[in-house]
mmCIF file of C-alpha atoms in Angstrom:
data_model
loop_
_atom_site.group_PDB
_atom_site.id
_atom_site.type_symbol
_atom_site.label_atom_id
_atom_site.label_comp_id
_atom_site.label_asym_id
_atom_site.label_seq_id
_atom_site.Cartn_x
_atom_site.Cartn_y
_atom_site.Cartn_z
ATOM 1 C CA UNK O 1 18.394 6.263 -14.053
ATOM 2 C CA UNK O 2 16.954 3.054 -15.193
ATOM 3 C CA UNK O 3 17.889 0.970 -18.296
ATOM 4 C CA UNK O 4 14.697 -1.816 -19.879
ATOM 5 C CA UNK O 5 16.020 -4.604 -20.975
ATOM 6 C CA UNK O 6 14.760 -8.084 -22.407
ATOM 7 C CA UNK O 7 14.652 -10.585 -19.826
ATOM 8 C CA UNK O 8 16.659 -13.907 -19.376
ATOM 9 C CA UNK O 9 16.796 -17.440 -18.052
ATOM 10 C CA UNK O 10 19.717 -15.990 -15.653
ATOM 11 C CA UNK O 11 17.116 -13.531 -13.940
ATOM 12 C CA UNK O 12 15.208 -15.854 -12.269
ATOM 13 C CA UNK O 13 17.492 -15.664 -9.308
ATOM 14 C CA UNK O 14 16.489 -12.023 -8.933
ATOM 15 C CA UNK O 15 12.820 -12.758 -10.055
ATOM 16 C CA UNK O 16 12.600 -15.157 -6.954
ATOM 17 C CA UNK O 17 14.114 -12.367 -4.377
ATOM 18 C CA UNK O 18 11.129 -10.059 -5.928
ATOM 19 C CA UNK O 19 8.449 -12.301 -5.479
ATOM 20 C CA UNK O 20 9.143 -13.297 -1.904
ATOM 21 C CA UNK O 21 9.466 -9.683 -0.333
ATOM 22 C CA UNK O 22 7.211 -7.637 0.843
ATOM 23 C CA UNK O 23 5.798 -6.564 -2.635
ATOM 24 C CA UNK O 24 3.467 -9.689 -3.105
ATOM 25 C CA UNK O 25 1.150 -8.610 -0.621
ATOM 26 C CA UNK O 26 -0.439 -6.760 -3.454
ATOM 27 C CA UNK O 27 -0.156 -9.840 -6.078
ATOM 28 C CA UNK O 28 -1.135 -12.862 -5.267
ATOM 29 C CA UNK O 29 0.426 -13.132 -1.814
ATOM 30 C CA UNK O 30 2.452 -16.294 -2.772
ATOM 31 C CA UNK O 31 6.305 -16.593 -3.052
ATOM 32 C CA UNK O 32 7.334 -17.602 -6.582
ATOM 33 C CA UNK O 33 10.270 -20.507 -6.302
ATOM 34 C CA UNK O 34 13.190 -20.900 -8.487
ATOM 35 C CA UNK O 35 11.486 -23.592 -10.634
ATOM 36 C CA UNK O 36 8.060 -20.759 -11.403
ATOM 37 C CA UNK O 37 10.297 -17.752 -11.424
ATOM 38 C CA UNK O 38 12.297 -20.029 -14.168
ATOM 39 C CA UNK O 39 8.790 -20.738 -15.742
ATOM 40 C CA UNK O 40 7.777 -17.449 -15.761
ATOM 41 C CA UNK O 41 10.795 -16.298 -17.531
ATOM 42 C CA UNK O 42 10.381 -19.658 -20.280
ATOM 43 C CA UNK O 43 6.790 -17.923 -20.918
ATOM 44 C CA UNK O 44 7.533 -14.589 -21.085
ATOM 45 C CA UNK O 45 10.846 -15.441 -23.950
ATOM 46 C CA UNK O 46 8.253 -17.343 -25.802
ATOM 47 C CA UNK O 47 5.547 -14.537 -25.756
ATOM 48 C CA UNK O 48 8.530 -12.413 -27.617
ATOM 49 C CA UNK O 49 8.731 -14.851 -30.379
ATOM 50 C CA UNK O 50 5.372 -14.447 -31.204
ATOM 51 C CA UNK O 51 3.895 -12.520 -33.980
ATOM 52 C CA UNK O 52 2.203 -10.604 -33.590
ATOM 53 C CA UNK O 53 4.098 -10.174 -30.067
ATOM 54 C CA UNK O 54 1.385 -9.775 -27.260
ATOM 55 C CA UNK O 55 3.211 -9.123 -24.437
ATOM 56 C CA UNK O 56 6.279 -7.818 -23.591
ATOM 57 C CA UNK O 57 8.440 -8.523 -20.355
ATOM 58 C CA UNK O 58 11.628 -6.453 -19.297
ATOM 59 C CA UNK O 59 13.963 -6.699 -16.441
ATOM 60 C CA UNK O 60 15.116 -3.244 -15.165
ATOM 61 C CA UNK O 61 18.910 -2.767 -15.042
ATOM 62 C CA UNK O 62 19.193 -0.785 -11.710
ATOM 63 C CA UNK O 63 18.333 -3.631 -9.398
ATOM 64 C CA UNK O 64 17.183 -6.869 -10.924
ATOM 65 C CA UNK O 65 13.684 -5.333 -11.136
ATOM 66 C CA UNK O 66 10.655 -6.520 -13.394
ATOM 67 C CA UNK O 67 8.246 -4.560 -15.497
ATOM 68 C CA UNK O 68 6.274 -5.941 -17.743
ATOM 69 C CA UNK O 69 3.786 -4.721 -20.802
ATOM 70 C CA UNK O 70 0.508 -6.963 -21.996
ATOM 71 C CA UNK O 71 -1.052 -6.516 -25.092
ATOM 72 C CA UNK O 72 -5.064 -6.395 -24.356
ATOM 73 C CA UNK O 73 -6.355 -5.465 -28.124
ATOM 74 C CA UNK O 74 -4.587 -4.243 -30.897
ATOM 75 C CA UNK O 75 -4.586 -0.938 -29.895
ATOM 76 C CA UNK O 76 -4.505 -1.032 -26.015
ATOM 77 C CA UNK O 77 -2.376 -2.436 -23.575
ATOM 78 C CA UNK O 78 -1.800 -3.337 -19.471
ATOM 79 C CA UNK O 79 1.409 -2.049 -17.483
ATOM 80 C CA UNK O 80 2.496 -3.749 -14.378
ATOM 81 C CA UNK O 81 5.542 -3.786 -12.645
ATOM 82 C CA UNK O 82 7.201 -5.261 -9.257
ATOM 83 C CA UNK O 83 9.926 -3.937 -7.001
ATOM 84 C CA UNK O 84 11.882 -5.413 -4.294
ATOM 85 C CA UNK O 85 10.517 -3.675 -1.094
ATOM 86 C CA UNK O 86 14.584 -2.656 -0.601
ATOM 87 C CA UNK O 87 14.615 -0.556 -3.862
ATOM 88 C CA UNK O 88 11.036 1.566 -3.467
ATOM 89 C CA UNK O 89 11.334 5.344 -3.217
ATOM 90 C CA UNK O 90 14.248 5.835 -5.779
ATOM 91 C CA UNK O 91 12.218 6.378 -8.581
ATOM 92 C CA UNK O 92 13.148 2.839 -10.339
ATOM 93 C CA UNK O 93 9.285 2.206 -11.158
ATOM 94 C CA UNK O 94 8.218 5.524 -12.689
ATOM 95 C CA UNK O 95 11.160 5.952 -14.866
ATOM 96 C CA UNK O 96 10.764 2.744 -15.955
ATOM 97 C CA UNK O 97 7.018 3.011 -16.787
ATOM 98 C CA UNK O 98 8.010 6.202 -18.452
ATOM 99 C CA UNK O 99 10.454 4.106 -20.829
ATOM 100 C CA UNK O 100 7.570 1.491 -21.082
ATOM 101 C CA UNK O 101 4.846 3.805 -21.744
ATOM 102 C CA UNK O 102 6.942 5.171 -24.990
ATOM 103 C CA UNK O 103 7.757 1.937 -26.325
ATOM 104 C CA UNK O 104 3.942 0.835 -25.927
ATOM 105 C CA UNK O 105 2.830 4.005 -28.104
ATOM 106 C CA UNK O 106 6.477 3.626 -30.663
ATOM 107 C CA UNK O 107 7.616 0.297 -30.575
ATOM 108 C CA UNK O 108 4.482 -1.776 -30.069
ATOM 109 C CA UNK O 109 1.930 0.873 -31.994
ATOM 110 C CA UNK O 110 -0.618 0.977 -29.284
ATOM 111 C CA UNK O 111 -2.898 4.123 -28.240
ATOM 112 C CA UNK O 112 -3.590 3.716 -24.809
ATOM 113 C CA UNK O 113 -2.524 2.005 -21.830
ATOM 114 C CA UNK O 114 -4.056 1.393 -18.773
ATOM 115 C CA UNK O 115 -2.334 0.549 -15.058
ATOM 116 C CA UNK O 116 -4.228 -0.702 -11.741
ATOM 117 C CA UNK O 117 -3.141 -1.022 -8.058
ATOM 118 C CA UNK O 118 -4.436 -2.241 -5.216
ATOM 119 C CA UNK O 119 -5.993 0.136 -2.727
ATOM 120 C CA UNK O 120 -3.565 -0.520 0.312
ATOM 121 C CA UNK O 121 -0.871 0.269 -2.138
ATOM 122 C CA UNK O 122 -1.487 4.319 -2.890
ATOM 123 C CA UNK O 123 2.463 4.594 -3.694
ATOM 124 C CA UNK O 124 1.845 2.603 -7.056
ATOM 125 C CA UNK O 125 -0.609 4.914 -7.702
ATOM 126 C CA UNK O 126 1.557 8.114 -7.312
ATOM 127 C CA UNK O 127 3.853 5.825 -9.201
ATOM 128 C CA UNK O 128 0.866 6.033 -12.377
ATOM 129 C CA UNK O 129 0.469 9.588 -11.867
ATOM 130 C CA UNK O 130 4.221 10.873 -11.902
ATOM 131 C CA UNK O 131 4.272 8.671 -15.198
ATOM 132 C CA UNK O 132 1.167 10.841 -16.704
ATOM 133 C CA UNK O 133 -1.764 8.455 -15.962
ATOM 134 C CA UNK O 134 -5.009 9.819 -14.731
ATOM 135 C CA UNK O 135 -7.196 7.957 -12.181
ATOM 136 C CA UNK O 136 -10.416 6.702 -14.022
ATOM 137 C CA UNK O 137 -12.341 4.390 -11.591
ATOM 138 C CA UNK O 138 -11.819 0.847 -10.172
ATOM 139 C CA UNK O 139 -11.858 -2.407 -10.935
ATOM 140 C CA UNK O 140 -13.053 -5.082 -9.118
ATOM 141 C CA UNK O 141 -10.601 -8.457 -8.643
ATOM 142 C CA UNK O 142 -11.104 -11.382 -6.931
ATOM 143 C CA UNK O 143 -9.070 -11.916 -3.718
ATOM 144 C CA UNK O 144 -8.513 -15.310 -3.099
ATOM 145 C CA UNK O 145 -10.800 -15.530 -0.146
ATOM 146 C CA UNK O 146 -14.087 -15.305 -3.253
ATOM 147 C CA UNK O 147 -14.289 -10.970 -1.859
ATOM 148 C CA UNK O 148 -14.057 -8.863 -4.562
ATOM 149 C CA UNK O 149 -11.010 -6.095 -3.870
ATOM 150 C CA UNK O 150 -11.491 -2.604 -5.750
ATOM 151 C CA UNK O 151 -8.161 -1.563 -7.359
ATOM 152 C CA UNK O 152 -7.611 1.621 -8.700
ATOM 153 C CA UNK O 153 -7.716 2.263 -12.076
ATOM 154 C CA UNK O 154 -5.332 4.313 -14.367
ATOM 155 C CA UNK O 155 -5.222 5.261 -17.970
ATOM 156 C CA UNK O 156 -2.917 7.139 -19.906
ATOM 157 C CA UNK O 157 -3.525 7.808 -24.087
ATOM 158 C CA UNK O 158 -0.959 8.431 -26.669
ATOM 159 C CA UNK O 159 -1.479 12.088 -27.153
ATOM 160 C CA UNK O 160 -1.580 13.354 -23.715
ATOM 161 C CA UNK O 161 2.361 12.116 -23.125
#
C-alpha cells in the first residue's frame, strides 16, 4: 500500500502542503514555509549521518506523506507521523507505522516504542491501535497558551508484534 523511503531536499514542496492543512491543528498550529520545511529536511539528512543514528525520518511514497522515528534511549524510541488532511482514511498512516514499527525493532535494534496524540485527534489513536499499540496513560504537553494538554499515550514492545 505504502512504500518508506529516506527523505530528500526535493520533498520540501510536499512537506510545506502537509504542514499548512488541516493536520497542524494537533502540532504546533503553525504553517511550516518553504525555507523551514527545507530546514527540516537539512536536519533530518544530517541526523542519518550520525552514528550512532538517533533519529530516523521517511517520506511515504503514496502521497508525499511524512513519518518519522526518534531515538529516545538506546533501547526505546518515539513514532510520529503527519498526513495531508486530503489523504486520511486510506490507511497510509497505519501501514506505514506498521513498516516503521519493524524497522525500529530490526533495523534500528530497539525494544519498545511509544506513540502519543492529542485528545481531539482519537483517529491517530485508532491509527496506534490498528498498528498493535496499547493505550497506557497520558502525557501532559504544553500548549502554547502555558495550559498543559493531556495526549494520549501508546506503547507497543518488541515481542507483542
Amino acid at each position: 500500500m505504502v512504500t518508506l523511503r529516506a527523505l530528500t531536499p526535493d520533498d520540501a514542496p510536499a512537506l510545506t502542503r502537509i504542514y499548512s492543512g488541516a493536520s497542524i491543528r494537533h502540532t504546533t498550529g503553525k504553517p511550516l514555509t518553504l525555507g523551514q520545511a527545507r530546514e527540516k529536511i537539512r536536519a533530518a539528512l544530517a541526523r542519518a549521518a550520525e552514528t550512532p543514528r538517533g533519529q530516523w525520518s521517511w517520506g511515504i511514497l503514496a502521497a508525499d506523506e511524512m513519518i518519522a522515528l526518534r531515538r529516545r534511549s538506546p533501547s526505546m524510541g518515539t513514532i510520529s507521523y503527519i498526513l495531508r488532511e486530503d489523504t486520511w482514511g486510506n490507511g497510509y498512516a497505519t501501514h506505514a507505522a506498521h513498516q516503521v514499527a519493524a524497522s525500529a525493532f530490526t533495523t534500528a535494534g530497539l525494544t519498545r516504542l511509544e506513540a502519543m496524540h492529542h485528545p481531539d485527534n482519537p483517529a491517530s489513536g485508532r491509527v496506534l491501535a490498528k498498528a498493535g499499540f496499547t493505550r497506557i496513560g497520558t502525557s501532559g504537553r504544553y500548549a502554547e497558551d502555558g495550559s498543559t494538554v493531556p495526549y494520549e499515550l501508546y506503547a507497543l514492545e518488541h515481542d507483542s508484534m
